[in-house]
Amino acid sequence: MDSPAPTPRPKDAPAAAPEAWARELEELRRRVILRLQSIEDEARRRASVPAGGDARTEAELRRRVEDLERERARLLEDAERQAASRRQDLARLEDDRRLLAESWQRLERERIDAAAASARGRPGPAPQSRLAVTAPAEPPGGPRAAADPVNPVAESILRQFQTLSQDVRRASDMRGSPR
C-alpha cells in the first residue's frame, strides 16, 4: 500500500510548475485516504468478529464473577454470625461483670461491718459464716468454659478476684486494727 516517497528536488532545480504540485498533492491525498480506509476496515473487522478465545474468556469471567458473589455472600453470613456470637458473649460477660461487682460490694460491706463490730469490742459474726458461697449452675463462660480445662479468661478473672479479695481484707484489717 505504501508507495515510495517522492524523490526530493535538488535545490538548484528550477521551480516546478503549479500543475506538478497539484498532482503531487492529489497523490498524497489519495494515499492518506487509502491508509485511513484500511485502518477503518481493520477496526471494523476486529470489532465485528469475536475471536473464539474472547467468548471463552467472557464465559470464564462471568463464571468467576458468580463464584466471587457466592463467596462474598458466604463471608457476609459468617461475619453476621460472628457478630451475633460476639454480642451474646458480651452480654454474658456484662452480666458476669455486674454479678461480680455486686458480690464485691456485698463482701466489702460485710468486711467493714465485721471490722467495725470488732473495733467496738463486740465480736461480729465471722465473715465466712455470713457469706454464702454457692457455685453457679453454669460456669460464667457457659458450657464451653466448663469443658475447656484451661480457660485463660476465667483464670484471669479468678486471679483478679483473688487479688481484689486480698486487697479488701488488708484494707478491712487495717481499719479494724488499733493504731
Tab-separated table of N, CA, C and O in Angstrom, residues 12-128:
chain	number	residue	atom	x	y	z
A	12	ASP	N	19.029	23.380	-6.656
A	12	ASP	CA	19.295	24.235	-7.808
A	12	ASP	C	18.375	23.937	-8.985
A	12	ASP	O	18.463	24.543	-10.034
A	13	ALA	N	17.396	22.959	-8.815
A	13	ALA	CA	16.477	22.642	-9.898
A	13	ALA	C	15.469	23.769	-10.029
A	13	ALA	O	15.132	24.424	-9.047
A	14	PRO	N	15.010	23.992	-11.246
A	14	PRO	CA	14.031	25.073	-11.443
A	14	PRO	C	12.731	24.734	-10.717
A	14	PRO	O	12.390	23.583	-10.501
A	15	ALA	N	12.000	25.711	-10.293
A	15	ALA	CA	10.740	25.543	-9.580
A	15	ALA	C	9.764	24.796	-10.454
A	15	ALA	O	9.641	25.065	-11.644
A	16	ALA	N	9.088	23.814	-9.871
A	16	ALA	CA	8.151	23.001	-10.631
A	16	ALA	C	6.906	23.808	-10.921
A	16	ALA	O	6.541	24.717	-10.194
A	17	ALA	N	6.279	23.436	-11.919
A	17	ALA	CA	5.058	24.128	-12.312
A	17	ALA	C	3.956	23.823	-11.311
A	17	ALA	O	3.949	22.772	-10.687
A	18	PRO	N	3.008	24.743	-11.167
A	18	PRO	CA	1.918	24.510	-10.226
A	18	PRO	C	1.137	23.238	-10.542
A	18	PRO	O	0.601	22.600	-9.638
A	19	GLU	N	1.089	22.808	-11.781
A	19	GLU	CA	0.356	21.586	-12.102
A	19	GLU	C	1.060	20.375	-11.474
A	19	GLU	O	0.405	19.429	-11.033
A	20	ALA	N	2.381	20.371	-11.448
A	20	ALA	CA	3.116	19.255	-10.863
A	20	ALA	C	2.851	19.195	-9.361
A	20	ALA	O	2.703	18.109	-8.779
A	21	TRP	N	2.768	20.368	-8.739
A	21	TRP	CA	2.481	20.384	-7.297
A	21	TRP	C	1.081	19.864	-7.029
A	21	TRP	O	0.851	19.129	-6.085
A	22	ALA	N	0.183	20.229	-7.841
A	22	ALA	CA	-1.203	19.791	-7.663
A	22	ALA	C	-1.287	18.273	-7.778
A	22	ALA	O	-2.002	17.601	-7.019
A	23	ARG	N	-0.543	17.683	-8.790
A	23	ARG	CA	-0.544	16.228	-8.955
A	23	ARG	C	0.058	15.544	-7.728
A	23	ARG	O	-0.454	14.517	-7.251
A	24	GLU	N	1.139	16.101	-7.212
A	24	GLU	CA	1.786	15.514	-6.027
A	24	GLU	C	0.842	15.569	-4.821
A	24	GLU	O	0.731	14.600	-4.054
A	25	LEU	N	0.150	16.670	-4.653
A	25	LEU	CA	-0.791	16.807	-3.545
A	25	LEU	C	-1.969	15.827	-3.697
A	25	LEU	O	-2.432	15.239	-2.717
A	26	GLU	N	-2.469	15.656	-4.917
A	26	GLU	CA	-3.548	14.705	-5.171
A	26	GLU	C	-3.095	13.283	-4.855
A	26	GLU	O	-3.838	12.492	-4.277
A	27	GLU	N	-1.863	12.954	-5.250
A	27	GLU	CA	-1.318	11.623	-4.968
A	27	GLU	C	-1.192	11.405	-3.464
A	27	GLU	O	-1.536	10.335	-2.940
A	28	LEU	N	-0.716	12.408	-2.749
A	28	LEU	CA	-0.582	12.328	-1.290
A	28	LEU	C	-1.958	12.155	-0.641
A	28	LEU	O	-2.125	11.336	0.266
A	29	ARG	N	-2.934	12.900	-1.108
A	29	ARG	CA	-4.305	12.823	-0.586
A	29	ARG	C	-4.849	11.407	-0.801
A	29	ARG	O	-5.472	10.826	0.082
A	30	ARG	N	-4.642	10.843	-1.986
A	30	ARG	CA	-5.130	9.511	-2.310
A	30	ARG	C	-4.517	8.471	-1.367
A	30	ARG	O	-5.196	7.591	-0.844
A	31	ARG	N	-3.210	8.569	-1.104
A	31	ARG	CA	-2.522	7.621	-0.210
A	31	ARG	C	-3.067	7.721	1.220
A	31	ARG	O	-3.263	6.699	1.880
A	32	VAL	N	-3.284	8.942	1.684
A	32	VAL	CA	-3.816	9.132	3.047
A	32	VAL	C	-5.204	8.523	3.148
A	32	VAL	O	-5.538	7.828	4.129
A	33	ILE	N	-6.048	8.752	2.148
A	33	ILE	CA	-7.413	8.201	2.170
A	33	ILE	C	-7.358	6.674	2.167
A	33	ILE	O	-8.087	6.008	2.914
A	34	LEU	N	-6.503	6.093	1.339
A	34	LEU	CA	-6.377	4.632	1.303
A	34	LEU	C	-5.922	4.082	2.649
A	34	LEU	O	-6.422	3.053	3.123
A	35	ARG	N	-4.984	4.742	3.263
A	35	ARG	CA	-4.472	4.280	4.569
A	35	ARG	C	-5.568	4.368	5.633
A	35	ARG	O	-5.730	3.449	6.442
A	36	LEU	N	-6.312	5.470	5.664
A	36	LEU	CA	-7.409	5.617	6.628
A	36	LEU	C	-8.471	4.540	6.419
A	36	LEU	O	-8.997	3.977	7.387
A	37	GLN	N	-8.794	4.248	5.161
A	37	GLN	CA	-9.786	3.204	4.878
A	37	GLN	C	-9.297	1.837	5.357
A	37	GLN	O	-10.073	1.052	5.908
A	38	SER	N	-8.029	1.547	5.146
A	38	SER	CA	-7.514	0.250	5.595
A	38	SER	C	-7.548	0.149	7.131
A	38	SER	O	-7.860	-0.904	7.680
A	39	ILE	N	-7.278	1.258	7.807
A	39	ILE	CA	-7.340	1.261	9.281
A	39	ILE	C	-8.774	1.052	9.741
A	39	ILE	O	-9.046	0.267	10.663
A	40	GLU	N	-9.730	1.748	9.109
A	40	GLU	CA	-11.144	1.591	9.470
A	40	GLU	C	-11.622	0.175	9.208
A	40	GLU	O	-12.360	-0.407	10.014
A	41	ASP	N	-11.222	-0.399	8.079
A	41	ASP	CA	-11.620	-1.772	7.759
A	41	ASP	C	-11.099	-2.757	8.812
A	41	ASP	O	-11.812	-3.670	9.251
A	42	GLU	N	-9.863	-2.597	9.199
A	42	GLU	CA	-9.276	-3.473	10.213
A	42	GLU	C	-9.993	-3.325	11.553
A	42	GLU	O	-10.269	-4.312	12.241
A	43	ALA	N	-10.328	-2.093	11.911
A	43	ALA	CA	-11.037	-1.853	13.177
A	43	ALA	C	-12.419	-2.492	13.142
A	43	ALA	O	-12.853	-3.110	14.125
A	44	ARG	N	-13.132	-2.347	12.011
A	44	ARG	CA	-14.452	-2.967	11.893
A	44	ARG	C	-14.350	-4.496	11.969
A	44	ARG	O	-15.176	-5.156	12.589
A	45	ARG	N	-13.349	-5.049	11.310
A	45	ARG	CA	-13.178	-6.494	11.308
A	45	ARG	C	-12.932	-7.010	12.728
A	45	ARG	O	-13.523	-7.994	13.156
A	46	ARG	N	-12.088	-6.331	13.450
A	46	ARG	CA	-11.788	-6.770	14.821
A	46	ARG	C	-12.994	-6.618	15.737
A	46	ARG	O	-13.195	-7.421	16.639
A	47	ALA	N	-13.794	-5.586	15.542
A	47	ALA	CA	-14.958	-5.357	16.402
A	47	ALA	C	-16.097	-6.311	16.078
A	47	ALA	O	-16.830	-6.733	16.972
A	48	SER	N	-16.281	-6.666	14.833
A	48	SER	CA	-17.438	-7.475	14.453
A	48	SER	C	-17.210	-8.971	14.611
A	48	SER	O	-18.144	-9.720	14.848
A	49	VAL	N	-16.011	-9.442	14.512
A	49	VAL	CA	-15.746	-10.872	14.584
A	49	VAL	C	-15.109	-11.184	15.934
A	49	VAL	O	-13.921	-10.963	16.133
A	50	PRO	N	-15.922	-11.675	16.880
A	50	PRO	CA	-15.311	-12.043	18.157
A	50	PRO	C	-14.499	-13.317	17.975
A	50	PRO	O	-14.940	-14.263	17.330
A	51	ALA	N	-13.342	-13.286	18.528
A	51	ALA	CA	-12.485	-14.472	18.449
A	51	ALA	C	-13.035	-15.542	19.372
A	51	ALA	O	-13.724	-15.253	20.349
A	52	GLY	N	-12.758	-16.788	19.080
A	52	GLY	CA	-13.230	-17.882	19.912
A	52	GLY	C	-12.715	-17.758	21.334
A	52	GLY	O	-13.388	-18.087	22.283
A	53	GLY	N	-11.514	-17.272	21.499
A	53	GLY	CA	-10.931	-17.083	22.825
A	53	GLY	C	-11.670	-16.020	23.619
A	53	GLY	O	-11.805	-16.113	24.827
A	54	ASP	N	-12.195	-14.997	22.924
A	54	ASP	CA	-12.922	-13.942	23.616
A	54	ASP	C	-14.209	-14.468	24.228
A	54	ASP	O	-14.564	-14.111	25.344
A	55	ALA	N	-14.929	-15.313	23.510
A	55	ALA	CA	-16.173	-15.874	24.036
A	55	ALA	C	-15.879	-16.771	25.239
A	55	ALA	O	-16.584	-16.729	26.244
A	56	ARG	N	-14.824	-17.563	25.125
A	56	ARG	CA	-14.455	-18.427	26.260
A	56	ARG	C	-14.014	-17.580	27.443
A	56	ARG	O	-14.367	-17.869	28.586
A	57	THR	N	-13.250	-16.555	27.163
A	57	THR	CA	-12.779	-15.683	28.240
A	57	THR	C	-13.945	-14.995	28.926
A	57	THR	O	-13.986	-14.897	30.153
A	58	GLU	N	-14.916	-14.522	28.138
A	58	GLU	CA	-16.070	-13.851	28.717
A	58	GLU	C	-16.882	-14.815	29.579
A	58	GLU	O	-17.306	-14.472	30.684
A	59	ALA	N	-17.076	-16.044	29.098
A	59	ALA	CA	-17.813	-17.037	29.882
A	59	ALA	C	-17.054	-17.362	31.166
A	59	ALA	O	-17.653	-17.497	32.238
A	60	GLU	N	-15.752	-17.475	31.080
A	60	GLU	CA	-14.935	-17.758	32.261
A	60	GLU	C	-15.032	-16.599	33.264
A	60	GLU	O	-15.145	-16.817	34.479
A	61	LEU	N	-14.998	-15.383	32.736
A	61	LEU	CA	-15.100	-14.218	33.629
A	61	LEU	C	-16.474	-14.163	34.303
A	61	LEU	O	-16.572	-13.839	35.493
A	62	ARG	N	-17.526	-14.470	33.556
A	62	ARG	CA	-18.868	-14.488	34.161
A	62	ARG	C	-18.955	-15.543	35.261
A	62	ARG	O	-19.522	-15.298	36.320
A	63	ARG	N	-18.394	-16.729	34.981
A	63	ARG	CA	-18.400	-17.790	35.993
A	63	ARG	C	-17.620	-17.358	37.225
A	63	ARG	O	-18.052	-17.562	38.350
A	64	ARG	N	-16.497	-16.702	37.002
A	64	ARG	CA	-15.667	-16.237	38.116
A	64	ARG	C	-16.406	-15.170	38.939
A	64	ARG	O	-16.334	-15.176	40.169
A	65	VAL	N	-17.121	-14.273	38.252
A	65	VAL	CA	-17.906	-13.246	38.960
A	65	VAL	C	-18.974	-13.914	39.819
A	65	VAL	O	-19.186	-13.534	40.983
A	66	GLU	N	-19.647	-14.922	39.287
A	66	GLU	CA	-20.662	-15.641	40.064
A	66	GLU	C	-20.040	-16.317	41.280
A	66	GLU	O	-20.609	-16.278	42.377
A	67	ASP	N	-18.883	-16.944	41.076
A	67	ASP	CA	-18.187	-17.588	42.202
A	67	ASP	C	-17.831	-16.563	43.276
A	67	ASP	O	-18.014	-16.813	44.474
A	68	LEU	N	-17.333	-15.423	42.843
A	68	LEU	CA	-16.948	-14.384	43.802
A	68	LEU	C	-18.167	-13.826	44.538
A	68	LEU	O	-18.088	-13.528	45.739
A	69	GLU	N	-19.284	-13.692	43.849
A	69	GLU	CA	-20.508	-13.215	44.500
A	69	GLU	C	-20.985	-14.221	45.547
A	69	GLU	O	-21.402	-13.825	46.641
A	70	ARG	N	-20.923	-15.522	45.223
A	70	ARG	CA	-21.306	-16.541	46.214
A	70	ARG	C	-20.370	-16.500	47.422
A	70	ARG	O	-20.811	-16.579	48.569
A	71	GLU	N	-19.079	-16.362	47.159
A	71	GLU	CA	-18.096	-16.289	48.251
A	71	GLU	C	-18.343	-15.053	49.113
A	71	GLU	O	-18.274	-15.114	50.338
A	72	ARG	N	-18.659	-13.950	48.467
A	72	ARG	CA	-18.940	-12.705	49.205
A	72	ARG	C	-20.166	-12.889	50.106
A	72	ARG	O	-20.159	-12.485	51.274
A	73	ALA	N	-21.225	-13.504	49.568
A	73	ALA	CA	-22.435	-13.743	50.362
A	73	ALA	C	-22.124	-14.651	51.547
A	73	ALA	O	-22.593	-14.410	52.662
A	74	ARG	N	-21.321	-15.692	51.316
A	74	ARG	CA	-20.952	-16.603	52.404
A	74	ARG	C	-20.160	-15.870	53.480
A	74	ARG	O	-20.403	-16.038	54.675
A	75	LEU	N	-19.226	-15.029	53.052
A	75	LEU	CA	-18.426	-14.282	54.022
A	75	LEU	C	-19.280	-13.301	54.818
A	75	LEU	O	-19.061	-13.115	56.026
A	76	LEU	N	-20.250	-12.668	54.164
A	76	LEU	CA	-21.147	-11.758	54.886
A	76	LEU	C	-21.974	-12.513	55.925
A	76	LEU	O	-22.169	-12.032	57.045
A	77	GLU	N	-22.460	-13.706	55.561
A	77	GLU	CA	-23.216	-14.515	56.518
A	77	GLU	C	-22.333	-14.906	57.702
A	77	GLU	O	-22.778	-14.849	58.856
A	78	ASP	N	-21.099	-15.304	57.422
A	78	ASP	CA	-20.167	-15.660	58.500
A	78	ASP	C	-19.921	-14.456	59.410
A	78	ASP	O	-19.890	-14.600	60.637
A	79	ALA	N	-19.731	-13.299	58.820
A	79	ALA	CA	-19.478	-12.095	59.616
A	79	ALA	C	-20.686	-11.765	60.495
A	79	ALA	O	-20.528	-11.396	61.663
A	80	GLU	N	-21.892	-11.924	59.948
A	80	GLU	CA	-23.094	-11.654	60.735
A	80	GLU	C	-23.224	-12.651	61.883
A	80	GLU	O	-23.588	-12.279	63.005
A	81	ARG	N	-22.932	-13.935	61.591
A	81	ARG	CA	-22.991	-14.953	62.650
A	81	ARG	C	-21.981	-14.642	63.751
A	81	ARG	O	-22.285	-14.739	64.939
A	82	GLN	N	-20.770	-14.270	63.358
A	82	GLN	CA	-19.744	-13.953	64.345
A	82	GLN	C	-20.130	-12.719	65.157
A	82	GLN	O	-19.905	-12.676	66.371
A	83	ALA	N	-20.724	-11.736	64.503
A	83	ALA	CA	-21.148	-10.527	65.222
A	83	ALA	C	-22.231	-10.880	66.246
A	83	ALA	O	-22.205	-10.389	67.383
A	84	ALA	N	-23.167	-11.734	65.863
A	84	ALA	CA	-24.219	-12.146	66.801
A	84	ALA	C	-23.611	-12.917	67.969
A	84	ALA	O	-23.988	-12.707	69.130
A	85	SER	N	-22.667	-13.781	67.680
A	85	SER	CA	-21.995	-14.543	68.731
A	85	SER	C	-21.245	-13.602	69.677
A	85	SER	O	-21.286	-13.772	70.901
A	86	ARG	N	-20.569	-12.611	69.106
A	86	ARG	CA	-19.851	-11.647	69.946
A	86	ARG	C	-20.812	-10.860	70.829
A	86	ARG	O	-20.520	-10.601	71.997
A	87	ARG	N	-21.963	-10.474	70.267
A	87	ARG	CA	-22.943	-9.736	71.073
A	87	ARG	C	-23.427	-10.595	72.241
A	87	ARG	O	-23.568	-10.106	73.368
A	88	GLN	N	-23.679	-11.894	71.986
A	88	GLN	CA	-24.111	-12.785	73.061
A	88	GLN	C	-23.008	-12.934	74.110
A	88	GLN	O	-23.282	-12.895	75.318
A	89	ASP	N	-21.784	-13.113	73.652
A	89	ASP	CA	-20.662	-13.242	74.586
A	89	ASP	C	-20.505	-11.974	75.426
A	89	ASP	O	-20.271	-12.047	76.635
A	90	LEU	N	-20.638	-10.810	74.784
A	90	LEU	CA	-20.523	-9.556	75.522
A	90	LEU	C	-21.658	-9.394	76.531
A	90	LEU	O	-21.436	-8.895	77.636
A	91	ALA	N	-22.858	-9.824	76.168
A	91	ALA	CA	-23.984	-9.748	77.097
A	91	ALA	C	-23.728	-10.641	78.314
A	91	ALA	O	-23.956	-10.222	79.463
A	92	ARG	N	-23.241	-11.880	78.056
A	92	ARG	CA	-22.918	-12.771	79.191
A	92	ARG	C	-21.805	-12.178	80.046
A	92	ARG	O	-21.853	-12.234	81.272
A	93	LEU	N	-20.799	-11.629	79.383
A	93	LEU	CA	-19.684	-11.027	80.112
A	93	LEU	C	-20.157	-9.841	80.958
A	93	LEU	O	-19.736	-9.681	82.109
A	94	GLU	N	-21.034	-9.034	80.402
A	94	GLU	CA	-21.567	-7.890	81.148
A	94	GLU	C	-22.388	-8.366	82.344
A	94	GLU	O	-22.298	-7.795	83.433
A	95	ASP	N	-23.173	-9.418	82.171
A	95	ASP	CA	-23.928	-9.986	83.304
A	95	ASP	C	-22.970	-10.490	84.379
A	95	ASP	O	-23.183	-10.243	85.581
A	96	ASP	N	-21.924	-11.185	83.957
A	96	ASP	CA	-20.941	-11.681	84.915
A	96	ASP	C	-20.243	-10.524	85.636
A	96	ASP	O	-20.005	-10.592	86.839
A	97	ARG	N	-19.931	-9.472	84.895
A	97	ARG	CA	-19.281	-8.309	85.499
A	97	ARG	C	-20.201	-7.667	86.543
A	97	ARG	O	-19.780	-7.319	87.646
A	98	ARG	N	-21.462	-7.554	86.201
A	98	ARG	CA	-22.436	-6.974	87.139
A	98	ARG	C	-22.555	-7.835	88.397
A	98	ARG	O	-22.535	-7.316	89.522
A	99	LEU	N	-22.650	-9.145	88.221
A	99	LEU	CA	-22.737	-10.040	89.380
A	99	LEU	C	-21.476	-9.956	90.234
A	99	LEU	O	-21.552	-9.952	91.476
A	100	LEU	N	-20.332	-9.886	89.602
A	100	LEU	CA	-19.073	-9.768	90.331
A	100	LEU	C	-19.024	-8.455	91.112
A	100	LEU	O	-18.609	-8.433	92.282
A	101	ALA	N	-19.449	-7.357	90.498
A	101	ALA	CA	-19.449	-6.066	91.191
A	101	ALA	C	-20.383	-6.101	92.396
A	101	ALA	O	-20.036	-5.605	93.479
A	102	GLU	N	-21.553	-6.709	92.218
A	102	GLU	CA	-22.492	-6.810	93.349
A	102	GLU	C	-21.888	-7.666	94.459
A	102	GLU	O	-22.012	-7.328	95.648
A	103	SER	N	-21.236	-8.741	94.102
A	103	SER	CA	-20.613	-9.619	95.099
A	103	SER	C	-19.516	-8.874	95.849
A	103	SER	O	-19.389	-9.001	97.073
A	104	TRP	N	-18.724	-8.112	95.107
A	104	TRP	CA	-17.662	-7.357	95.772
A	104	TRP	C	-18.232	-6.318	96.722
A	104	TRP	O	-17.710	-6.110	97.825
A	105	GLN	N	-19.282	-5.643	96.313
A	105	GLN	CA	-19.892	-4.656	97.208
A	105	GLN	C	-20.421	-5.329	98.467
A	105	GLN	O	-20.230	-4.826	99.585
A	106	ARG	N	-21.065	-6.454	98.296
A	106	ARG	CA	-21.601	-7.179	99.456
A	106	ARG	C	-20.454	-7.654	100.356
A	106	ARG	O	-20.509	-7.513	101.575
A	107	LEU	N	-19.391	-8.179	99.766
A	107	LEU	CA	-18.234	-8.649	100.524
A	107	LEU	C	-17.581	-7.491	101.278
A	107	LEU	O	-17.266	-7.613	102.474
A	108	GLU	N	-17.409	-6.373	100.601
A	108	GLU	CA	-16.775	-5.223	101.257
A	108	GLU	C	-17.641	-4.713	102.412
A	108	GLU	O	-17.133	-4.395	103.490
A	109	ARG	N	-18.955	-4.662	102.191
A	109	ARG	CA	-19.859	-4.226	103.265
A	109	ARG	C	-19.768	-5.148	104.473
A	109	ARG	O	-19.688	-4.703	105.618
A	110	GLU	N	-19.725	-6.452	104.215
A	110	GLU	CA	-19.646	-7.400	105.314
A	110	GLU	C	-18.306	-7.313	106.034
A	110	GLU	O	-18.250	-7.404	107.261
A	111	ARG	N	-17.233	-7.109	105.305
A	111	ARG	CA	-15.913	-6.957	105.934
A	111	ARG	C	-15.878	-5.694	106.787
A	111	ARG	O	-15.347	-5.702	107.895
A	112	ILE	N	-16.416	-4.623	106.258
A	112	ILE	CA	-16.425	-3.359	107.019
A	112	ILE	C	-17.295	-3.517	108.264
A	112	ILE	O	-16.910	-3.073	109.352
A	113	ASP	N	-18.452	-4.149	108.119
A	113	ASP	CA	-19.326	-4.369	109.277
A	113	ASP	C	-18.622	-5.229	110.322
A	113	ASP	O	-18.691	-4.952	111.529
A	114	ALA	N	-17.904	-6.257	109.889
A	114	ALA	CA	-17.200	-7.142	110.823
A	114	ALA	C	-16.063	-6.383	111.499
A	114	ALA	O	-15.839	-6.539	112.712
A	115	ALA	N	-15.343	-5.551	110.717
A	115	ALA	CA	-14.248	-4.786	111.308
A	115	ALA	C	-14.783	-3.755	112.298
A	115	ALA	O	-14.193	-3.534	113.362
A	116	ALA	N	-15.896	-3.115	111.973
A	116	ALA	CA	-16.489	-2.123	112.874
A	116	ALA	C	-16.988	-2.797	114.149
A	116	ALA	O	-16.820	-2.261	115.255
A	117	ALA	N	-17.566	-3.963	114.026
A	117	ALA	CA	-18.072	-4.684	115.199
A	117	ALA	C	-16.913	-5.108	116.092
A	117	ALA	O	-16.997	-5.005	117.327
A	118	SER	N	-15.806	-5.539	115.496
A	118	SER	CA	-14.679	-5.958	116.319
A	118	SER	C	-13.984	-4.746	116.933
A	118	SER	O	-13.422	-4.836	118.021
A	119	ALA	N	-14.033	-3.587	116.280
A	119	ALA	CA	-13.426	-2.372	116.841
A	119	ALA	C	-14.240	-1.876	118.038
A	119	ALA	O	-13.687	-1.285	118.953
A	120	ARG	N	-15.514	-2.115	118.058
A	120	ARG	CA	-16.356	-1.688	119.175
A	120	ARG	C	-16.306	-2.683	120.320
A	120	ARG	O	-16.916	-2.481	121.349
A	121	GLY	N	-15.568	-3.746	120.095
A	121	GLY	CA	-15.419	-4.714	121.175
A	121	GLY	C	-16.402	-5.854	121.090
A	121	GLY	O	-16.348	-6.782	121.878
A	122	ARG	N	-17.309	-5.770	120.206
A	122	ARG	CA	-18.267	-6.862	120.065
A	122	ARG	C	-17.785	-7.763	118.951
A	122	ARG	O	-17.519	-7.310	117.849
A	123	PRO	N	-17.651	-8.980	119.265
A	123	PRO	CA	-17.261	-9.871	118.175
A	123	PRO	C	-18.438	-10.048	117.226
A	123	PRO	O	-19.531	-10.380	117.631
A	124	GLY	N	-18.192	-9.743	116.020
A	124	GLY	CA	-19.228	-9.919	114.992
A	124	GLY	C	-19.142	-11.324	114.429
A	124	GLY	O	-18.210	-12.063	114.703
A	125	PRO	N	-20.102	-11.670	113.704
A	125	PRO	CA	-20.047	-12.994	113.099
A	125	PRO	C	-18.873	-13.052	112.118
A	125	PRO	O	-18.497	-12.057	111.526
A	126	ALA	N	-18.318	-14.201	112.003
A	126	ALA	CA	-17.186	-14.383	111.097
A	126	ALA	C	-17.648	-14.121	109.666
A	126	ALA	O	-18.746	-14.524	109.292
A	127	PRO	N	-16.825	-13.431	108.922
A	127	PRO	CA	-17.235	-13.115	107.556
A	127	PRO	C	-17.556	-14.356	106.737
A	127	PRO	O	-18.422	-14.319	105.909
A	128	GLN	N	-16.854	-15.450	107.020
A	128	GLN	CA	-17.103	-16.659	106.236
A	128	GLN	C	-18.511	-17.180	106.504
A	128	GLN	O	-19.146	-17.707	105.626
